[in-house]
XYZ file of C-alpha atoms in Angstrom:
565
model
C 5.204 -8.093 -10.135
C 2.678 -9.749 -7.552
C 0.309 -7.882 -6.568
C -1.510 -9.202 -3.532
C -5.447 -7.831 -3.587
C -7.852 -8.310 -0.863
C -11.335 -7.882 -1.456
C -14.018 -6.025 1.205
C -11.128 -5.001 3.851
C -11.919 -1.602 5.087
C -9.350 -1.103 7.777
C -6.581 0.904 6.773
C -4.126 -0.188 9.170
C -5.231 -4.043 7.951
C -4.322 -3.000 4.335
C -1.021 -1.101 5.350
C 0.204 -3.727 7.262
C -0.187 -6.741 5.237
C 1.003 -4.824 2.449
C -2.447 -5.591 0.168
C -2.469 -3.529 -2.783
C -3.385 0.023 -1.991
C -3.869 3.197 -4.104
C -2.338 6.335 -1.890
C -5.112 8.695 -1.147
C -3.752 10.098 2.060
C -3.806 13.347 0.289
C -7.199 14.027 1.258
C -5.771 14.186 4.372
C -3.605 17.631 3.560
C -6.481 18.423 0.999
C -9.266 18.560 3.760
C -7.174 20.083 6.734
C -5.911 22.823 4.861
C -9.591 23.250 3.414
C -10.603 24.612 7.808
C -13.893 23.889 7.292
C -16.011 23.455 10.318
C -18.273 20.099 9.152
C -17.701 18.295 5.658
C -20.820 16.575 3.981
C -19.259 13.970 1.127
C -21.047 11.905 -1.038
C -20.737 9.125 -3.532
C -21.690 6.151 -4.409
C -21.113 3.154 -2.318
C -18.127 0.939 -3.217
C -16.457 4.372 -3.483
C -13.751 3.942 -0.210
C -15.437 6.196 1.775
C -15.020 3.694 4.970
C -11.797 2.966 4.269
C -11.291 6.627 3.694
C -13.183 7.451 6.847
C -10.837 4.560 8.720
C -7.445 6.095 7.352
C -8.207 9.741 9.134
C -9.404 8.192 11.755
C -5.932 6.451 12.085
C -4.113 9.645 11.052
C -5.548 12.086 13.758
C -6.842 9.774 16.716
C -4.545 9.749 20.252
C -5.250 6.471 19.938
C -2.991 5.789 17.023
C -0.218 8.375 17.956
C 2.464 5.184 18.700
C 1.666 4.112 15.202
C 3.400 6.523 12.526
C 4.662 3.622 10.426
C 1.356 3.333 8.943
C 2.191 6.767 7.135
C 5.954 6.771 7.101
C 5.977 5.623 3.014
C 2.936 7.382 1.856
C 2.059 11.014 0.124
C 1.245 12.792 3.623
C 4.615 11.937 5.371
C 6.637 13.847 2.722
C 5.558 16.960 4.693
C 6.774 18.121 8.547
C 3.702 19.868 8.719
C 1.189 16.962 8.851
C 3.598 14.650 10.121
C 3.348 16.442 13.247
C -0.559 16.201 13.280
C -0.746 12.579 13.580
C -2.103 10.917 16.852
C -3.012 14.329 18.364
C -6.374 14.506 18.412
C -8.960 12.816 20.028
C -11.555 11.279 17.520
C -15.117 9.803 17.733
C -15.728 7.572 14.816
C -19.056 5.876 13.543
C -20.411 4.139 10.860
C -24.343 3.934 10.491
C -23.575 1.605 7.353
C -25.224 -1.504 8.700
C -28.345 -0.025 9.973
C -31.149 -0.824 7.804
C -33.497 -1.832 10.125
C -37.319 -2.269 9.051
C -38.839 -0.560 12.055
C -37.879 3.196 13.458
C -38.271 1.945 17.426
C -35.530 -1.038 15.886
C -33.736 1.712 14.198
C -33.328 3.994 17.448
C -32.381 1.309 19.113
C -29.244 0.139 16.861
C -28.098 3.429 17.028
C -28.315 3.901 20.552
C -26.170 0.791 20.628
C -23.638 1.951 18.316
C -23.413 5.268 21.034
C -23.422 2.637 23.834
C -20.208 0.973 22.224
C -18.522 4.177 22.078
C -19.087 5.249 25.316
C -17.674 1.577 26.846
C -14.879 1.846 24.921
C -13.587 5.544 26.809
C -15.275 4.349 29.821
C -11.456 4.860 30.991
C -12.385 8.716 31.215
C -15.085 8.590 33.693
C -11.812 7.386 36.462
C -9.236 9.877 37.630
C -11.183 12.246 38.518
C -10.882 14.461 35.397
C -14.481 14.592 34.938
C -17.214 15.648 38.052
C -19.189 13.654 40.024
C -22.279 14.819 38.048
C -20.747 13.837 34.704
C -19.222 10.627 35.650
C -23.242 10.139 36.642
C -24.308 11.311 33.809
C -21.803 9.273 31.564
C -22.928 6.125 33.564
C -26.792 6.620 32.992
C -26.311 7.419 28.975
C -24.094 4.265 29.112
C -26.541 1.805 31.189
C -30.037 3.405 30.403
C -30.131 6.617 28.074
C -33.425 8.224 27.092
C -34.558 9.858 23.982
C -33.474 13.118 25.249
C -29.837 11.338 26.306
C -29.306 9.922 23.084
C -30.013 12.815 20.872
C -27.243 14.811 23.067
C -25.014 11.978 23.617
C -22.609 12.321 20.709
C -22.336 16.159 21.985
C -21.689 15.141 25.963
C -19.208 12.557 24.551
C -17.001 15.237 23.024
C -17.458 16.829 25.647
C -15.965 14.075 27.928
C -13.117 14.128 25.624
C -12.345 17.503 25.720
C -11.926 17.914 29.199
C -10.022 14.445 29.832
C -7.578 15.108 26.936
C -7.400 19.468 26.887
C -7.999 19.380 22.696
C -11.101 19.336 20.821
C -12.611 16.323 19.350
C -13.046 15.525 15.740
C -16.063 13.328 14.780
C -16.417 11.222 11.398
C -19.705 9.469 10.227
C -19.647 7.236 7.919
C -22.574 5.969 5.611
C -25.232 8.688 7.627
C -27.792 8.577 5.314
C -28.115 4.703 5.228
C -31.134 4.520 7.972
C -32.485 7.643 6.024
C -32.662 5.304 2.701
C -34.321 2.431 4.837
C -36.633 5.228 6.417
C -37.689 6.020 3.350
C -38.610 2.864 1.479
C -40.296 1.105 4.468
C -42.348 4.132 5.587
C -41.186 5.713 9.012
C -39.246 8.820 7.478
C -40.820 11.625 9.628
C -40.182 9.897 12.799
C -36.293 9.358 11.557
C -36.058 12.699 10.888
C -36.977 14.040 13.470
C -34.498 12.157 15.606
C -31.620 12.821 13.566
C -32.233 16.218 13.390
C -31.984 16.536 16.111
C -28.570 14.511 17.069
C -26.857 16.194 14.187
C -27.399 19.606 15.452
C -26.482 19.374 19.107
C -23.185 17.216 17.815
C -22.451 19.351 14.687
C -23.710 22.621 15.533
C -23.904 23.882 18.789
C -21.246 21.586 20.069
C -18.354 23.982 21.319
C -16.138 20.600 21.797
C -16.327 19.955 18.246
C -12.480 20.764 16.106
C -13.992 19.505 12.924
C -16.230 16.867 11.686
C -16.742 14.835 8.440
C -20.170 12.807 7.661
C -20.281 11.160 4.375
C -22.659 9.584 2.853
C -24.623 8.363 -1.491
C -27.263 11.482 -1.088
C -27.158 15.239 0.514
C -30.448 14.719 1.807
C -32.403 18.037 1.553
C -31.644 20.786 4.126
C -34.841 20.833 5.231
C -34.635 17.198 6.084
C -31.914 16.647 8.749
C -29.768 19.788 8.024
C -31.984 22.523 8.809
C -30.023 23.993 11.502
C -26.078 23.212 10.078
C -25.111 26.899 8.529
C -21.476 25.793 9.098
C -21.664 22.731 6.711
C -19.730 22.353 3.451
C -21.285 19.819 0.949
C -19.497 17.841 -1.603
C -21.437 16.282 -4.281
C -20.764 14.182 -7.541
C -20.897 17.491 -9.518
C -18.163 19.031 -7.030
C -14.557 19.495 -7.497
C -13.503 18.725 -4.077
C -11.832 15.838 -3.464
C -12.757 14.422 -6.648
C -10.244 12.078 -6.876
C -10.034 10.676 -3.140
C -13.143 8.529 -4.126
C -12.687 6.083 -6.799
C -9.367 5.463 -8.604
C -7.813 7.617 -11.407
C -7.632 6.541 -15.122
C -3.497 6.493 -14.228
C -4.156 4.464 -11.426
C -6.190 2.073 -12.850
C -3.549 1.362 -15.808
C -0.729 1.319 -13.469
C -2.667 -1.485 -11.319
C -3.380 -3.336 -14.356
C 0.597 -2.866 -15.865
C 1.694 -4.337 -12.173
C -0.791 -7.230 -12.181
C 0.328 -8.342 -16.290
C -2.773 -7.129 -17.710
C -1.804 -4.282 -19.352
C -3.036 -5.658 -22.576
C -6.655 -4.846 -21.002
C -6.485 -1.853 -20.591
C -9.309 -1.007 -23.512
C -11.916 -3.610 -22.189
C -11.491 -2.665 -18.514
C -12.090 0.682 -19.783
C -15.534 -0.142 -21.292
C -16.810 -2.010 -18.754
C -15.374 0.245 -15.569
C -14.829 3.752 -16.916
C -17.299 6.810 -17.039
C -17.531 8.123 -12.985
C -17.709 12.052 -13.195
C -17.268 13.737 -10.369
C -16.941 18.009 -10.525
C -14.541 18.157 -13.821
C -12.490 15.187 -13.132
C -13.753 12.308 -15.986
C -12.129 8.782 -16.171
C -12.940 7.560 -12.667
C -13.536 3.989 -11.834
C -15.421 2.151 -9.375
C -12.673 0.684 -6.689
C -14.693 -2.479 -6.000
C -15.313 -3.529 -9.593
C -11.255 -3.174 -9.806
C -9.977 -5.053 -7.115
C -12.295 -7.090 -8.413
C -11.839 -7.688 -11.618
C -7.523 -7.686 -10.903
C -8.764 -10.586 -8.421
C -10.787 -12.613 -11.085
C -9.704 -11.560 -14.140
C -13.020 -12.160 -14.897
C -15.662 -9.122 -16.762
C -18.720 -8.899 -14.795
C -21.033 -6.682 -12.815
C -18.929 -6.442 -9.449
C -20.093 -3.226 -8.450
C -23.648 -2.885 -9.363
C -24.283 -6.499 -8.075
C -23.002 -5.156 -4.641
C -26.780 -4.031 -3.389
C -30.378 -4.984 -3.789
C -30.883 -1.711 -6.116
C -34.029 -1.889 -4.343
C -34.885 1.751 -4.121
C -33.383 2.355 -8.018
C -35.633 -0.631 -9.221
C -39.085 0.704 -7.264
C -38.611 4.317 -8.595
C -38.239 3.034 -12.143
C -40.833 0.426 -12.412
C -43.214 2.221 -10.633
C -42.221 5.658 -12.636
C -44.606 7.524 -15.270
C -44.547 7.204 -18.649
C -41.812 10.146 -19.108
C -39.214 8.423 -16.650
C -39.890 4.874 -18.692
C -39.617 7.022 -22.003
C -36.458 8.518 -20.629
C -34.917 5.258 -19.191
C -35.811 3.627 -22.575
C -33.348 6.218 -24.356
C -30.605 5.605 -21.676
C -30.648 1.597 -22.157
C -30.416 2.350 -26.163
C -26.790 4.429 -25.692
C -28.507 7.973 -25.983
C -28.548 11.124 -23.263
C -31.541 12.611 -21.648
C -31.562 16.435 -20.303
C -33.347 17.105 -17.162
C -32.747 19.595 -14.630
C -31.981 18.332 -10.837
C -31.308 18.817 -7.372
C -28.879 17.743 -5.359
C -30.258 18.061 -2.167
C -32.530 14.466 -2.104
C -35.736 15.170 -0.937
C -37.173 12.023 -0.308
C -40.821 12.156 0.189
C -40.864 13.943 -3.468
C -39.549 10.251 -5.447
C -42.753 9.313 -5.513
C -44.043 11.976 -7.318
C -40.865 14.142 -8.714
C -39.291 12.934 -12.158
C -36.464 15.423 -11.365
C -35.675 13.858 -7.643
C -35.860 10.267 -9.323
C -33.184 11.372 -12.120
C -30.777 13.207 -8.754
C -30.720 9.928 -6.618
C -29.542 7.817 -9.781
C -26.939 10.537 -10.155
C -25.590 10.568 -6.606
C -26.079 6.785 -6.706
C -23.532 6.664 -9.385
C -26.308 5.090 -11.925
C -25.935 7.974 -14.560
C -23.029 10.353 -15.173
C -22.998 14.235 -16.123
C -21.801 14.801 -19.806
C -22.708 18.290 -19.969
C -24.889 21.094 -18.560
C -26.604 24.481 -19.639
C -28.000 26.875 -18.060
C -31.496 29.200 -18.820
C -33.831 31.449 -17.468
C -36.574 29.869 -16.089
C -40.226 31.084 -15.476
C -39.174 32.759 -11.840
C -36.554 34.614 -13.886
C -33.173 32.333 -12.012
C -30.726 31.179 -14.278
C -31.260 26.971 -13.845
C -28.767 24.250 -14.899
C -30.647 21.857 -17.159
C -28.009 18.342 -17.303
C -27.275 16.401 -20.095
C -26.836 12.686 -18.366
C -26.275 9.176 -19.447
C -25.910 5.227 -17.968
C -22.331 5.549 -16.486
C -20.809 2.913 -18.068
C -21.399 -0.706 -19.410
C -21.262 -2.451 -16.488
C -24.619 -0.339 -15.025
C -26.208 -0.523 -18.172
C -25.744 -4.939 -17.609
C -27.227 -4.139 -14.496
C -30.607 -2.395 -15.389
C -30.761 -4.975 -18.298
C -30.869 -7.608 -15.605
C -33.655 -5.805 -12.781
C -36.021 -4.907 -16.121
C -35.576 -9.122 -16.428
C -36.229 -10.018 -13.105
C -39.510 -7.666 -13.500
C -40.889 -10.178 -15.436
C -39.540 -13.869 -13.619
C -43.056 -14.421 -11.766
C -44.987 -14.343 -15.173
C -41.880 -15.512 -17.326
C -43.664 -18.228 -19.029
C -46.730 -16.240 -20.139
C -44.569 -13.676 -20.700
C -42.441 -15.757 -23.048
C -45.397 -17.385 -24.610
C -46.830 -13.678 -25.436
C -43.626 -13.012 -27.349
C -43.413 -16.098 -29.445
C -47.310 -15.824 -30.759
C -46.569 -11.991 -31.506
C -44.151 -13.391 -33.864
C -46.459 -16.042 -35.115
C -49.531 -13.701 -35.813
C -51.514 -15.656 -33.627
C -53.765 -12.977 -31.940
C -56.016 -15.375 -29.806
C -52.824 -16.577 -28.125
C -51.276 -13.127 -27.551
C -54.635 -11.950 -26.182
C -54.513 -15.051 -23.735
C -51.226 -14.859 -22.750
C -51.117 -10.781 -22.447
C -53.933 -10.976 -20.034
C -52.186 -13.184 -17.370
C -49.099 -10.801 -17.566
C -51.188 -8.062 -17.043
C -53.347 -9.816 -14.427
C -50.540 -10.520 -12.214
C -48.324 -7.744 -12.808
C -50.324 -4.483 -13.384
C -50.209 -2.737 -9.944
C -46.494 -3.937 -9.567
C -45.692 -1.118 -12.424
C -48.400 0.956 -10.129
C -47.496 3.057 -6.416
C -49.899 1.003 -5.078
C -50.918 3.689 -3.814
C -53.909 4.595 -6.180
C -56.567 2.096 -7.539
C -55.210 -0.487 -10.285
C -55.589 0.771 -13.876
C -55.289 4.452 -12.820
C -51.994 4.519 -15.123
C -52.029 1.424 -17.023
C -49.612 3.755 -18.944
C -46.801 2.496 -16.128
C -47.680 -0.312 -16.636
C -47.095 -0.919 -20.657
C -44.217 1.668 -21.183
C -42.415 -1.075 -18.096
C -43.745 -3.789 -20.537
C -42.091 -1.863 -23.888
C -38.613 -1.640 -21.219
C -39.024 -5.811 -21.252
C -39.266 -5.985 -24.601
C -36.165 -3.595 -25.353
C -34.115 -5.899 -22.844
C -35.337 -9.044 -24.339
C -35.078 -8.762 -27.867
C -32.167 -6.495 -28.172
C -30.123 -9.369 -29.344
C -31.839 -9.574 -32.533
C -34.336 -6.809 -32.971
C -33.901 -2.628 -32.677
C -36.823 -1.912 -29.929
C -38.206 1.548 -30.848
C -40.714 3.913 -29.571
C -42.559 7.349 -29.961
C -40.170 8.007 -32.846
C -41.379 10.230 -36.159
C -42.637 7.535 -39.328
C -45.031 8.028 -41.755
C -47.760 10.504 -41.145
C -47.549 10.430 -37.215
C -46.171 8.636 -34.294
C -46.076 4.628 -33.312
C -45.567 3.382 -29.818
C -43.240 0.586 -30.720
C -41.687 -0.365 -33.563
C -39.737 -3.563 -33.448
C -37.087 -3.989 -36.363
C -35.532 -7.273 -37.049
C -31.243 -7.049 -37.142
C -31.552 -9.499 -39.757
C -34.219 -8.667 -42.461
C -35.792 -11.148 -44.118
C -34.566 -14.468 -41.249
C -37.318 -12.270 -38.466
C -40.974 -10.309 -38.923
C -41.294 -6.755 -38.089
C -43.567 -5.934 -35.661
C -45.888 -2.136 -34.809
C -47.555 -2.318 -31.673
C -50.180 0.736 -31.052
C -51.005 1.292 -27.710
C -54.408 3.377 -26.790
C -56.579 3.420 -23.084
C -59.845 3.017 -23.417
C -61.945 6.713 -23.429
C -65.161 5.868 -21.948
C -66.507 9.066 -23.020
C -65.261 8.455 -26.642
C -65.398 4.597 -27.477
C -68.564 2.500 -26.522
C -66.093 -0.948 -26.192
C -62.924 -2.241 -25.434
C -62.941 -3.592 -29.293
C -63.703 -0.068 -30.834
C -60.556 1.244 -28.615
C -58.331 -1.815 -30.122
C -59.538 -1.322 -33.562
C -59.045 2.464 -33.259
C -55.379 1.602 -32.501
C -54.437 -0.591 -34.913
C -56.779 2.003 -37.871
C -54.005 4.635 -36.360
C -51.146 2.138 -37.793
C -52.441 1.886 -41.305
C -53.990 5.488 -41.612
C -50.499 7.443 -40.505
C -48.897 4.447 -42.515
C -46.101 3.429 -39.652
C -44.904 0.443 -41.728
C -43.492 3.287 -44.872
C -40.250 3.153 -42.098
C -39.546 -0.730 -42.571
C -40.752 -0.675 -46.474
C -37.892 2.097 -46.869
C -35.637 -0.196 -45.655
C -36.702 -3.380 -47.886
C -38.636 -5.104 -45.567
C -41.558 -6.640 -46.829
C -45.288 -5.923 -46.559
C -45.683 -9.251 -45.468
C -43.052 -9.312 -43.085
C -44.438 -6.517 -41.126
C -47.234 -7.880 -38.454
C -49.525 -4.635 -36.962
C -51.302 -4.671 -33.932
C -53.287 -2.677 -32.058
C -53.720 -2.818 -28.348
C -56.787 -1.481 -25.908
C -56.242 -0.899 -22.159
C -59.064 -0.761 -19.384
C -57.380 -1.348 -16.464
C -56.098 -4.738 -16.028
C -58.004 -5.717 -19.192
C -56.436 -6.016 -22.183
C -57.568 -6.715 -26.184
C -55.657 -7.152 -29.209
C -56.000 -6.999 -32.538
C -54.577 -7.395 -36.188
């Protein structure tokens, strides 16, 4: 059977009517209506169909599609009078804030006004007639031609309520991709001044906005309450741990397999599963990404579809520039284990600087890690709270990570690469050459920048041990912090092939100015540690030879470093 896919169209009527493949989800439709509530927070991950989700109730409700039933007539919704009778009766405002990312809040404001702008030309039909007063036709014109701050907060609100009283029926509203300025906000340092604004937009056209019939926003994080939500008591949330609509977002293990069956590759059914498989969302396991389908039933081809969809720019800052237990953590996840942690899903974003559990929540809603398990226990304020057990999602995120820990290292690759070759060598007066430039040029990358260089060299060489994992996974087992001997190593590197490769034991230490007079007593203090708590008894066990195994010690003072054998 031909099976005609088109990639990045987000219109449903588009899809519908050029009969490109299309997995039925209208039942969100029945699913959310018969749910009544007031306002309907979603998230999950981008590439999830959200817009396209956002776009078919849009098309389902809105007066403006009531002459266009067809679009439904062959899918799940039609099979009931109830709903069928709810199409194209309801007036709808519909926006996307997906393509604001604007470095500036004034440019930010501004877009958004625009979007607003847009709407309110496109029903400048209402202001004739004489439906609406001479004061609100004015005041329709002036938010139209030349709103103010005050306008534009209210303006979604005095647009529904426009609609109301041209059409008699309340107005439902649908944002799509809301927290995408928030995300921007965030990383390029005008988040207070967003806030504020959207505060205070979302109340008057959420909240006290007696026009309103129902409303969904949706969105990759619940930002905290506190943030933007501080006044919505009448909003449901639905995260990536609920069971809600679990299924609307992302396609089904069954309708993955049935794609695959129509397009001829059934017999890939195993592979697509490794590479695509492993979205949780509530209880519902064996969800894929959409785009990294269509994809891949497109190409044919195994790649990174999905996670090669954004700049990761936020994921790669909080994890380079993370402390030494988010690199010790991340470290586990790259090597196929799970890490427990406890977190929130209401994003607080001026804590991801400084919160390892509000780092470990955005990767979740971003769709980075999955949930395998959770338990709960009684913490110090006596409350019962949910510690998670969470992993990489599936292989094609774990490709991804591989690749930004790479790039991490492209401005100093050749030192870089020079380091690793004389480690293998023995050749200490290279390694101490070449180790210096890398950590010359790319110690306060690992840093905040926000704090004087060599405050935490520790971010800087547990990012380093990350490199080396990525690098040399081909042919060594990367190790760290693990039990040998009579103590514990900071890397271990253990050759696949014994015997063809050296092993390597790398002991990191900072310099104590208070305890070691010299940057040469902290390096030979590290690499006494090796031999004394006899690290290498972990490679003899395993036939490796004494002479195969090449000990170093390493000595950190800021952007200094020494090592020795």
């Amino acid at each position: 059977m031909t099976v005609n896919v088109a990639i990045g169209v987000q219109d449903f009527s588009t899809i519908i009517e050029n009969q490109y493949f299309y997995v039925d989800k209208t039942a969100f439709l029945k699913e959310w209506w018969d749910s009544g509530d007031s306002v309907t927070l979603i998230t999950r991950p981008r590439r999830f169909g959200k817009t396209l989700t956002m776009s078919m109730t849009e098309q389902f409700f809105s007066l403006d599609y009531a002459d266009r039933p067809d679009l439904f007539e062959n899918l799940e919704i039609w099979k009931n009078e109830k709903y069928r009778k709810l199409q194209g009766t309801y007036p709808v405002i519909s926006l996307s804030f997906a393509n604001i990312k604007e470095p500036t809040y004034e440019l930010t404001k501004q877009k958004i006004c625009e979007l607003i702008v847009q709407l309110y030309v496109k029903y400048s039909f209402i202001t004739e007639g004489g439906r609406l007063s001479e004061p609100e036709v004015k005041l329709y014109k002036k938010i139209m031609n030349n709103m103010d701050y005050v306008d534009a907060t209210l303006s979604l609100y005095h647009m529904s309520r426009f609609l109301y009283e041209y059409y008699g029926k309340k107005v439902i509203i649908l944002l799509d991709e809301y927290d995408t300025p928030m995300q921007e906000a965030f990383v390029d340092g005008y988040w207070d001044e967003l806030v504020s604004f959207t505060r205070s937009l979302f109340n008057s056209t959420f909240k006290t906005n007696p026009a309103l019939e129902r409303g969904i926003m949706t969105g990759i994080t619940r930002v905290s309450k506190e943030s933007i939500f501080s006044d919505l008591n009448n909003l449901k949330v639905v995260t990536t741990t609920s069971d809600e609509y679990a299924t609307t977002f992302g396609f089904t293990e069954p309708e993955v397999f049935e794609a695959l069956e129509k397009c001829g590759l059934g017999g890939e059914k195993k592979e697509v599963k490794r590479w695509y498989d492993g979205f949780i969302f509530g209880t519902h396991k064996d969800i894929y990404n959409p785009w990294s389908i269509l994809n891949y039933l497109d190409s044919q081809q195994y790649t990174t579809y999905w996670a090669n969809t954004s700049a990761n720019s936020l994921v790669g800052k909080l994890v380079r520039e993370g402390n030494r237990d988010i690199k010790e953590k991340f470290e586990k996840l790259l090597c196929g284990e799970c890490i427990w942690t406890e977190i929130d899903e209401q994003i607080v974003y001026n804590q991801l600087n400084g919160s390892e559990e509000a780092v470990w929540s955005l990767l979740l809603a971003s769709g980075y890690l999955k949930v395998l398990s959770y338990e709960s226990y009684l913490d110090i304020g006596e409350r019962f709270a949910p510690r998670y057990q969470l992993a990489l999602t599936n292989l094609e995120v774990k490709i991804m990570f591989q690749r930004m820990i790479h790039d991490w290292f492209v401005p100093v690759k050749s030192e870089y690469n020079d380091f690793v070759k004389a480690m293998f060598l023995g050749d200490v007066d290279a390694m101490n050459e070449y180790m210096n430039r890398v950590a010359l040029q790319t110690f306060s990358y690992f840093d905040t920048g926000e704090r004087a260089s060599g405050a935490e060299p520790e971010r800087f060489y547990h990012g380093f041990v990350l490199g080396l994992l990525v690098d040399l996974q081909g042919s060594y087992y990367v190790k760290s912090n693990r039990e040998s001997g009579f103590g514990r190593y900071d890397i271990m590197l253990e050759p696949k092939k014994p015997g063809k490769d050296p092993a390597v034991i790398l002991e990191f230490k900072v310099r104590s100015t208070r305890k070691e007079n010299s940057l040469e007593e902290t390096a030979q203090s590290a690499l006494a540690q090796i031999k004394d708590r006899k690290y290498s008894e972990e490679l003899k066990e395993k036939g490796i030879a004494g002479e195969q195994i090449k000990e170093y010690g390493f000595a950190f003072e800021g952007k200094n470093v020494l090592i020795v054998n």
